[in-house]
mmCIF file with all atom_site columns, C-alpha atoms in Angstrom:
data_model
loop_
_atom_site.group_PDB
_atom_site.id
_atom_site.type_symbol
_atom_site.label_atom_id
_atom_site.label_alt_id
_atom_site.label_comp_id
_atom_site.label_asym_id
_atom_site.label_entity_id
_atom_site.label_seq_id
_atom_site.pdbx_PDB_ins_code
_atom_site.Cartn_x
_atom_site.Cartn_y
_atom_site.Cartn_z
_atom_site.occupancy
_atom_site.B_iso_or_equiv
_atom_site.pdbx_formal_charge
_atom_site.auth_seq_id
_atom_site.auth_comp_id
_atom_site.auth_asym_id
_atom_site.auth_atom_id
_atom_site.pdbx_PDB_model_num
ATOM 1   C CA . UNK A 1 1   ? -25.526 3.629   -26.691 1.00 68.00 ? 246 UNK A CA 1
ATOM 2   C CA . UNK A 1 2   ? -25.294 2.122   -23.221 1.00 73.00 ? 247 UNK A CA 1
ATOM 3   C CA . UNK A 1 3   ? -24.306 4.501   -20.443 1.00 77.00 ? 248 UNK A CA 1
ATOM 4   C CA . UNK A 1 4   ? -20.878 3.758   -18.985 1.00 79.00 ? 249 UNK A CA 1
ATOM 5   C CA . UNK A 1 5   ? -20.548 2.662   -15.390 1.00 88.00 ? 250 UNK A CA 1
ATOM 6   C CA . UNK A 1 6   ? -19.435 5.276   -12.921 1.00 91.00 ? 251 UNK A CA 1
ATOM 7   C CA . UNK A 1 7   ? -17.174 4.902   -9.898  1.00 94.00 ? 252 UNK A CA 1
ATOM 8   C CA . UNK A 1 8   ? -19.051 4.219   -6.685  1.00 94.00 ? 253 UNK A CA 1
ATOM 9   C CA . UNK A 1 9   ? -18.579 5.930   -3.324  1.00 96.00 ? 254 UNK A CA 1
ATOM 10  C CA . UNK A 1 10  ? -16.326 2.967   -2.420  1.00 96.00 ? 255 UNK A CA 1
ATOM 11  C CA . UNK A 1 11  ? -14.094 3.730   -5.424  1.00 96.00 ? 256 UNK A CA 1
ATOM 12  C CA . UNK A 1 12  ? -13.972 7.418   -4.453  1.00 96.00 ? 257 UNK A CA 1
ATOM 13  C CA . UNK A 1 13  ? -12.830 6.508   -0.923  1.00 97.00 ? 258 UNK A CA 1
ATOM 14  C CA . UNK A 1 14  ? -9.480  5.531   -2.493  1.00 98.00 ? 259 UNK A CA 1
ATOM 15  C CA . UNK A 1 15  ? -8.981  9.154   -3.597  1.00 97.00 ? 260 UNK A CA 1
ATOM 16  C CA . UNK A 1 16  ? -7.324  9.761   -0.206  1.00 97.00 ? 261 UNK A CA 1
ATOM 17  C CA . UNK A 1 17  ? -4.222  8.094   -1.717  1.00 98.00 ? 262 UNK A CA 1
ATOM 18  C CA . UNK A 1 18  ? -3.949  10.575  -4.609  1.00 97.00 ? 263 UNK A CA 1
ATOM 19  C CA . UNK A 1 19  ? -0.957  12.905  -4.572  1.00 97.00 ? 264 UNK A CA 1
ATOM 20  C CA . UNK A 1 20  ? 2.759   12.965  -3.944  1.00 98.00 ? 265 UNK A CA 1
ATOM 21  C CA . UNK A 1 21  ? 3.825   11.577  -0.564  1.00 98.00 ? 266 UNK A CA 1
ATOM 22  C CA . UNK A 1 22  ? 7.190   11.414  1.209   1.00 98.00 ? 267 UNK A CA 1
ATOM 23  C CA . UNK A 1 23  ? 7.855   9.461   4.371   1.00 97.00 ? 268 UNK A CA 1
ATOM 24  C CA . UNK A 1 24  ? 10.440  8.396   6.866   1.00 98.00 ? 269 UNK A CA 1
ATOM 25  C CA . UNK A 1 25  ? 10.589  4.592   6.953   1.00 98.00 ? 270 UNK A CA 1
ATOM 26  C CA . UNK A 1 26  ? 11.870  2.225   9.586   1.00 97.00 ? 271 UNK A CA 1
ATOM 27  C CA . UNK A 1 27  ? 12.837  -1.196  8.281   1.00 95.00 ? 272 UNK A CA 1
ATOM 28  C CA . UNK A 1 28  ? 12.828  -3.897  10.956  1.00 96.00 ? 273 UNK A CA 1
ATOM 29  C CA . UNK A 1 29  ? 15.303  -6.811  10.976  1.00 92.00 ? 274 UNK A CA 1
ATOM 30  C CA . UNK A 1 30  ? 14.060  -9.474  8.571   1.00 86.00 ? 275 UNK A CA 1
ATOM 31  C CA . UNK A 1 31  ? 15.413  -11.940 6.009   1.00 81.00 ? 276 UNK A CA 1
ATOM 32  C CA . UNK A 1 32  ? 15.515  -8.993  3.524   1.00 77.00 ? 277 UNK A CA 1
ATOM 33  C CA . UNK A 1 33  ? 17.262  -6.558  5.907   1.00 84.00 ? 278 UNK A CA 1
ATOM 34  C CA . UNK A 1 34  ? 19.177  -8.437  8.590   1.00 88.00 ? 279 UNK A CA 1
ATOM 35  C CA . UNK A 1 35  ? 20.121  -5.383  10.670  1.00 92.00 ? 280 UNK A CA 1
ATOM 36  C CA . UNK A 1 36  ? 17.115  -3.171  10.039  1.00 91.00 ? 281 UNK A CA 1
ATOM 37  C CA . UNK A 1 37  ? 17.601  0.378   8.799   1.00 94.00 ? 282 UNK A CA 1
ATOM 38  C CA . UNK A 1 38  ? 15.928  3.639   7.916   1.00 96.00 ? 283 UNK A CA 1
ATOM 39  C CA . UNK A 1 39  ? 14.952  4.951   4.507   1.00 97.00 ? 284 UNK A CA 1
ATOM 40  C CA . UNK A 1 40  ? 12.979  7.633   2.725   1.00 98.00 ? 285 UNK A CA 1
ATOM 41  C CA . UNK A 1 41  ? 9.935   6.474   0.783   1.00 98.00 ? 286 UNK A CA 1
ATOM 42  C CA . UNK A 1 42  ? 8.250   8.423   -1.996  1.00 98.00 ? 287 UNK A CA 1
ATOM 43  C CA . UNK A 1 43  ? 4.841   7.634   -3.473  1.00 98.00 ? 288 UNK A CA 1
ATOM 44  C CA . UNK A 1 44  ? 3.305   9.198   -6.545  1.00 98.00 ? 289 UNK A CA 1
ATOM 45  C CA . UNK A 1 45  ? -0.366  8.228   -6.687  1.00 98.00 ? 290 UNK A CA 1
ATOM 46  C CA . UNK A 1 46  ? -2.915  9.247   -9.272  1.00 98.00 ? 291 UNK A CA 1
ATOM 47  C CA . UNK A 1 47  ? -6.572  8.634   -9.969  1.00 98.00 ? 292 UNK A CA 1
ATOM 48  C CA . UNK A 1 48  ? -6.891  6.776   -13.276 1.00 98.00 ? 293 UNK A CA 1
ATOM 49  C CA . UNK A 1 49  ? -9.336  4.903   -15.526 1.00 97.00 ? 294 UNK A CA 1
ATOM 50  C CA . UNK A 1 50  ? -12.114 7.470   -15.017 1.00 95.00 ? 295 UNK A CA 1
ATOM 51  C CA . UNK A 1 51  ? -11.904 7.181   -11.219 1.00 97.00 ? 296 UNK A CA 1
ATOM 52  C CA . UNK A 1 52  ? -12.013 3.387   -10.927 1.00 97.00 ? 297 UNK A CA 1
ATOM 53  C CA . UNK A 1 53  ? -8.372  2.924   -9.834  1.00 98.00 ? 298 UNK A CA 1
ATOM 54  C CA . UNK A 1 54  ? -5.466  4.579   -8.076  1.00 98.00 ? 299 UNK A CA 1
ATOM 55  C CA . UNK A 1 55  ? -2.111  4.006   -9.759  1.00 98.00 ? 300 UNK A CA 1
ATOM 56  C CA . UNK A 1 56  ? 0.638   3.878   -7.116  1.00 98.00 ? 301 UNK A CA 1
ATOM 57  C CA . UNK A 1 57  ? 4.328   4.305   -7.949  1.00 98.00 ? 302 UNK A CA 1
ATOM 58  C CA . UNK A 1 58  ? 6.795   3.913   -5.084  1.00 98.00 ? 303 UNK A CA 1
ATOM 59  C CA . UNK A 1 59  ? 10.538  4.300   -4.615  1.00 98.00 ? 304 UNK A CA 1
ATOM 60  C CA . UNK A 1 60  ? 12.724  3.818   -1.568  1.00 97.00 ? 305 UNK A CA 1
ATOM 61  C CA . UNK A 1 61  ? 15.990  5.668   -0.976  1.00 97.00 ? 306 UNK A CA 1
ATOM 62  C CA . UNK A 1 62  ? 18.717  4.546   1.410   1.00 94.00 ? 307 UNK A CA 1
ATOM 63  C CA . UNK A 1 63  ? 22.033  6.312   1.905   1.00 92.00 ? 308 UNK A CA 1
ATOM 64  C CA . UNK A 1 64  ? 21.415  8.633   -1.043  1.00 95.00 ? 309 UNK A CA 1
ATOM 65  C CA . UNK A 1 65  ? 20.539  5.954   -3.620  1.00 96.00 ? 310 UNK A CA 1
ATOM 66  C CA . UNK A 1 66  ? 17.245  4.540   -4.870  1.00 96.00 ? 311 UNK A CA 1
ATOM 67  C CA . UNK A 1 67  ? 17.327  0.845   -3.926  1.00 94.00 ? 312 UNK A CA 1
ATOM 68  C CA . UNK A 1 68  ? 13.740  -0.354  -4.452  1.00 95.00 ? 313 UNK A CA 1
ATOM 69  C CA . UNK A 1 69  ? 10.781  0.362   -6.738  1.00 97.00 ? 314 UNK A CA 1
ATOM 70  C CA . UNK A 1 70  ? 7.174   -0.746  -6.526  1.00 97.00 ? 315 UNK A CA 1
ATOM 71  C CA . UNK A 1 71  ? 4.076   -0.326  -8.653  1.00 98.00 ? 316 UNK A CA 1
ATOM 72  C CA . UNK A 1 72  ? 0.540   -0.939  -7.491  1.00 98.00 ? 317 UNK A CA 1
ATOM 73  C CA . UNK A 1 73  ? -3.022  -0.539  -8.662  1.00 98.00 ? 318 UNK A CA 1
ATOM 74  C CA . UNK A 1 74  ? -5.753  -0.065  -6.052  1.00 98.00 ? 319 UNK A CA 1
ATOM 75  C CA . UNK A 1 75  ? -9.408  -0.581  -6.913  1.00 98.00 ? 320 UNK A CA 1
ATOM 76  C CA . UNK A 1 76  ? -12.688 -1.614  -5.355  1.00 98.00 ? 321 UNK A CA 1
ATOM 77  C CA . UNK A 1 77  ? -14.049 -5.023  -6.323  1.00 94.00 ? 322 UNK A CA 1
ATOM 78  C CA . UNK A 1 78  ? -17.801 -4.546  -6.461  1.00 90.00 ? 323 UNK A CA 1
ATOM 79  C CA . UNK A 1 79  ? -18.429 -8.314  -6.746  1.00 90.00 ? 324 UNK A CA 1
ATOM 80  C CA . UNK A 1 80  ? -16.248 -9.133  -3.693  1.00 89.00 ? 325 UNK A CA 1
ATOM 81  C CA . UNK A 1 81  ? -17.238 -5.948  -1.854  1.00 95.00 ? 326 UNK A CA 1
ATOM 82  C CA . UNK A 1 82  ? -13.612 -5.408  -0.919  1.00 97.00 ? 327 UNK A CA 1
ATOM 83  C CA . UNK A 1 83  ? -10.654 -3.302  -1.926  1.00 98.00 ? 328 UNK A CA 1
ATOM 84  C CA . UNK A 1 84  ? -7.970  -4.933  -4.050  1.00 98.00 ? 329 UNK A CA 1
ATOM 85  C CA . UNK A 1 85  ? -4.317  -3.975  -4.533  1.00 98.00 ? 330 UNK A CA 1
ATOM 86  C CA . UNK A 1 86  ? -2.295  -5.543  -7.352  1.00 98.00 ? 331 UNK A CA 1
ATOM 87  C CA . UNK A 1 87  ? 1.425   -5.102  -6.519  1.00 97.00 ? 332 UNK A CA 1
ATOM 88  C CA . UNK A 1 88  ? 4.695   -5.590  -8.417  1.00 96.00 ? 333 UNK A CA 1
ATOM 89  C CA . UNK A 1 89  ? 8.157   -4.591  -7.227  1.00 94.00 ? 334 UNK A CA 1
ATOM 90  C CA . UNK A 1 90  ? 11.840  -4.726  -8.027  1.00 94.00 ? 335 UNK A CA 1
ATOM 91  C CA . UNK A 1 91  ? 12.307  -7.939  -6.044  1.00 87.00 ? 336 UNK A CA 1
ATOM 92  C CA . UNK A 1 92  ? 11.009  -9.622  -9.205  1.00 83.00 ? 337 UNK A CA 1
ATOM 93  C CA . UNK A 1 93  ? 8.479   -11.929 -7.561  1.00 82.00 ? 338 UNK A CA 1
ATOM 94  C CA . UNK A 1 94  ? 5.037   -12.787 -8.939  1.00 84.00 ? 339 UNK A CA 1
ATOM 95  C CA . UNK A 1 95  ? 2.189   -10.284 -8.702  1.00 92.00 ? 340 UNK A CA 1
ATOM 96  C CA . UNK A 1 96  ? 0.915   -9.884  -5.140  1.00 94.00 ? 341 UNK A CA 1
ATOM 97  C CA . UNK A 1 97  ? -2.839  -9.459  -4.701  1.00 97.00 ? 342 UNK A CA 1
ATOM 98  C CA . UNK A 1 98  ? -3.998  -7.849  -1.459  1.00 98.00 ? 343 UNK A CA 1
ATOM 99  C CA . UNK A 1 99  ? -7.659  -7.679  -0.390  1.00 98.00 ? 344 UNK A CA 1
ATOM 100 C CA . UNK A 1 100 ? -9.306  -5.875  2.483   1.00 98.00 ? 345 UNK A CA 1
ATOM 101 C CA . UNK A 1 101 ? -11.536 -3.049  3.635   1.00 98.00 ? 346 UNK A CA 1
ATOM 102 C CA . UNK A 1 102 ? -11.575 0.319   5.314   1.00 98.00 ? 347 UNK A CA 1
ATOM 103 C CA . UNK A 1 103 ? -12.436 0.578   8.985   1.00 97.00 ? 348 UNK A CA 1
ATOM 104 C CA . UNK A 1 104 ? -13.047 4.299   9.326   1.00 96.00 ? 349 UNK A CA 1
ATOM 105 C CA . UNK A 1 105 ? -9.955  5.950   7.800   1.00 97.00 ? 350 UNK A CA 1
ATOM 106 C CA . UNK A 1 106 ? -7.790  2.828   8.041   1.00 98.00 ? 351 UNK A CA 1
ATOM 107 C CA . UNK A 1 107 ? -7.402  0.398   5.147   1.00 98.00 ? 352 UNK A CA 1
ATOM 108 C CA . UNK A 1 108 ? -6.236  -3.112  6.119   1.00 98.00 ? 353 UNK A CA 1
ATOM 109 C CA . UNK A 1 109 ? -5.385  -5.646  3.417   1.00 98.00 ? 354 UNK A CA 1
ATOM 110 C CA . UNK A 1 110 ? -4.066  -9.220  3.338   1.00 98.00 ? 355 UNK A CA 1
ATOM 111 C CA . UNK A 1 111 ? -2.136  -11.128 0.698   1.00 97.00 ? 356 UNK A CA 1
ATOM 112 C CA . UNK A 1 112 ? -1.956  -14.911 1.086   1.00 95.00 ? 357 UNK A CA 1
ATOM 113 C CA . UNK A 1 113 ? 0.861   -16.704 -0.705  1.00 88.00 ? 358 UNK A CA 1
ATOM 114 C CA . UNK A 1 114 ? 2.627   -20.052 -0.522  1.00 81.00 ? 359 UNK A CA 1
ATOM 115 C CA . UNK A 1 115 ? 5.322   -18.660 1.814   1.00 81.00 ? 360 UNK A CA 1
ATOM 116 C CA . UNK A 1 116 ? 2.912   -16.877 4.179   1.00 91.00 ? 361 UNK A CA 1
ATOM 117 C CA . UNK A 1 117 ? 0.597   -13.934 4.686   1.00 96.00 ? 362 UNK A CA 1
ATOM 118 C CA . UNK A 1 118 ? 1.408   -10.264 4.232   1.00 96.00 ? 363 UNK A CA 1
ATOM 119 C CA . UNK A 1 119 ? -0.685  -7.589  5.944   1.00 98.00 ? 364 UNK A CA 1
ATOM 120 C CA . UNK A 1 120 ? -0.644  -3.928  4.904   1.00 98.00 ? 365 UNK A CA 1
ATOM 121 C CA . UNK A 1 121 ? -2.211  -1.145  6.947   1.00 98.00 ? 366 UNK A CA 1
ATOM 122 C CA . UNK A 1 122 ? -2.688  2.442   5.755   1.00 98.00 ? 367 UNK A CA 1
ATOM 123 C CA . UNK A 1 123 ? -3.965  4.713   8.541   1.00 98.00 ? 368 UNK A CA 1
ATOM 124 C CA . UNK A 1 124 ? -5.009  8.149   7.234   1.00 97.00 ? 369 UNK A CA 1
ATOM 125 C CA . UNK A 1 125 ? -4.598  10.514  10.169  1.00 96.00 ? 370 UNK A CA 1
ATOM 126 C CA . UNK A 1 126 ? -5.860  13.492  8.133   1.00 95.00 ? 371 UNK A CA 1
ATOM 127 C CA . UNK A 1 127 ? -5.801  14.665  4.504   1.00 94.00 ? 372 UNK A CA 1
ATOM 128 C CA . UNK A 1 128 ? -2.037  15.316  4.646   1.00 97.00 ? 373 UNK A CA 1
ATOM 129 C CA . UNK A 1 129 ? -0.670  12.430  6.754   1.00 97.00 ? 374 UNK A CA 1
ATOM 130 C CA . UNK A 1 130 ? -0.857  8.655   6.870   1.00 98.00 ? 375 UNK A CA 1
ATOM 131 C CA . UNK A 1 131 ? 0.971   5.839   8.614   1.00 98.00 ? 376 UNK A CA 1
ATOM 132 C CA . UNK A 1 132 ? 1.874   2.636   6.832   1.00 98.00 ? 377 UNK A CA 1
ATOM 133 C CA . UNK A 1 133 ? 2.863   -0.745  8.229   1.00 98.00 ? 378 UNK A CA 1
ATOM 134 C CA . UNK A 1 134 ? 3.682   -4.009  6.445   1.00 97.00 ? 379 UNK A CA 1
ATOM 135 C CA . UNK A 1 135 ? 3.771   -7.243  8.410   1.00 97.00 ? 380 UNK A CA 1
ATOM 136 C CA . UNK A 1 136 ? 4.316   -10.920 7.586   1.00 95.00 ? 381 UNK A CA 1
ATOM 137 C CA . UNK A 1 137 ? 3.158   -14.144 9.205   1.00 96.00 ? 382 UNK A CA 1
ATOM 138 C CA . UNK A 1 138 ? 3.577   -17.821 8.409   1.00 93.00 ? 383 UNK A CA 1
ATOM 139 C CA . UNK A 1 139 ? 0.468   -18.840 10.360  1.00 92.00 ? 384 UNK A CA 1
ATOM 140 C CA . UNK A 1 140 ? -1.753  -15.742 10.656  1.00 90.00 ? 385 UNK A CA 1
ATOM 141 C CA . UNK A 1 141 ? -1.207  -15.701 14.418  1.00 93.00 ? 386 UNK A CA 1
ATOM 142 C CA . UNK A 1 142 ? 2.326   -14.394 14.981  1.00 95.00 ? 387 UNK A CA 1
ATOM 143 C CA . UNK A 1 143 ? 3.207   -11.273 12.988  1.00 96.00 ? 388 UNK A CA 1
ATOM 144 C CA . UNK A 1 144 ? 6.615   -9.798  12.170  1.00 95.00 ? 389 UNK A CA 1
ATOM 145 C CA . UNK A 1 145 ? 6.724   -6.095  11.296  1.00 96.00 ? 390 UNK A CA 1
ATOM 146 C CA . UNK A 1 146 ? 8.802   -5.431  8.171   1.00 95.00 ? 391 UNK A CA 1
ATOM 147 C CA . UNK A 1 147 ? 8.324   -1.680  7.830   1.00 96.00 ? 392 UNK A CA 1
ATOM 148 C CA . UNK A 1 148 ? 6.622   1.247   9.553   1.00 98.00 ? 393 UNK A CA 1
ATOM 149 C CA . UNK A 1 149 ? 6.455   4.668   7.929   1.00 98.00 ? 394 UNK A CA 1
ATOM 150 C CA . UNK A 1 150 ? 4.919   8.105   8.360   1.00 98.00 ? 395 UNK A CA 1
ATOM 151 C CA . UNK A 1 151 ? 4.046   9.874   5.090   1.00 98.00 ? 396 UNK A CA 1
ATOM 152 C CA . UNK A 1 152 ? 3.210   13.495  4.404   1.00 98.00 ? 397 UNK A CA 1
ATOM 153 C CA . UNK A 1 153 ? 1.477   14.824  1.302   1.00 97.00 ? 398 UNK A CA 1
ATOM 154 C CA . UNK A 1 154 ? 3.778   17.137  -0.613  1.00 92.00 ? 399 UNK A CA 1
ATOM 155 C CA . UNK A 1 155 ? 1.728   18.482  -3.496  1.00 68.00 ? 400 UNK A CA 1
#
């Protein structure tokens, strides 16, 4: 019997996402939120598939009601030598595929689509805190911030 592959150190670097996180979110004015607003975000992340992926479940609450859900799967692509995030959410659009790498404790990823580029940044300040920012650009030069958030581990 052939020995099964094992997660690499690169796969294990994603373990920093594991756990239950809650954060205060600031939504900036955009086509999806004309005025901008604040929200509470909750992430439930778990190591899965024998350590090869992180399953990420997200919900956003505004004014006491859940208004948005997202589901992602993070992994490390050994062939591409980059991290990959497959993302689906309650906006009902096609699967988003983000790719990028860690620089120290910061993971930066890009998703290129027909309508533009999305850039996600997860900055792990320590084992219990991270900052998140999502930005969009039509040309890769000028960026519009959609959301900034500070999350704290709660488990």
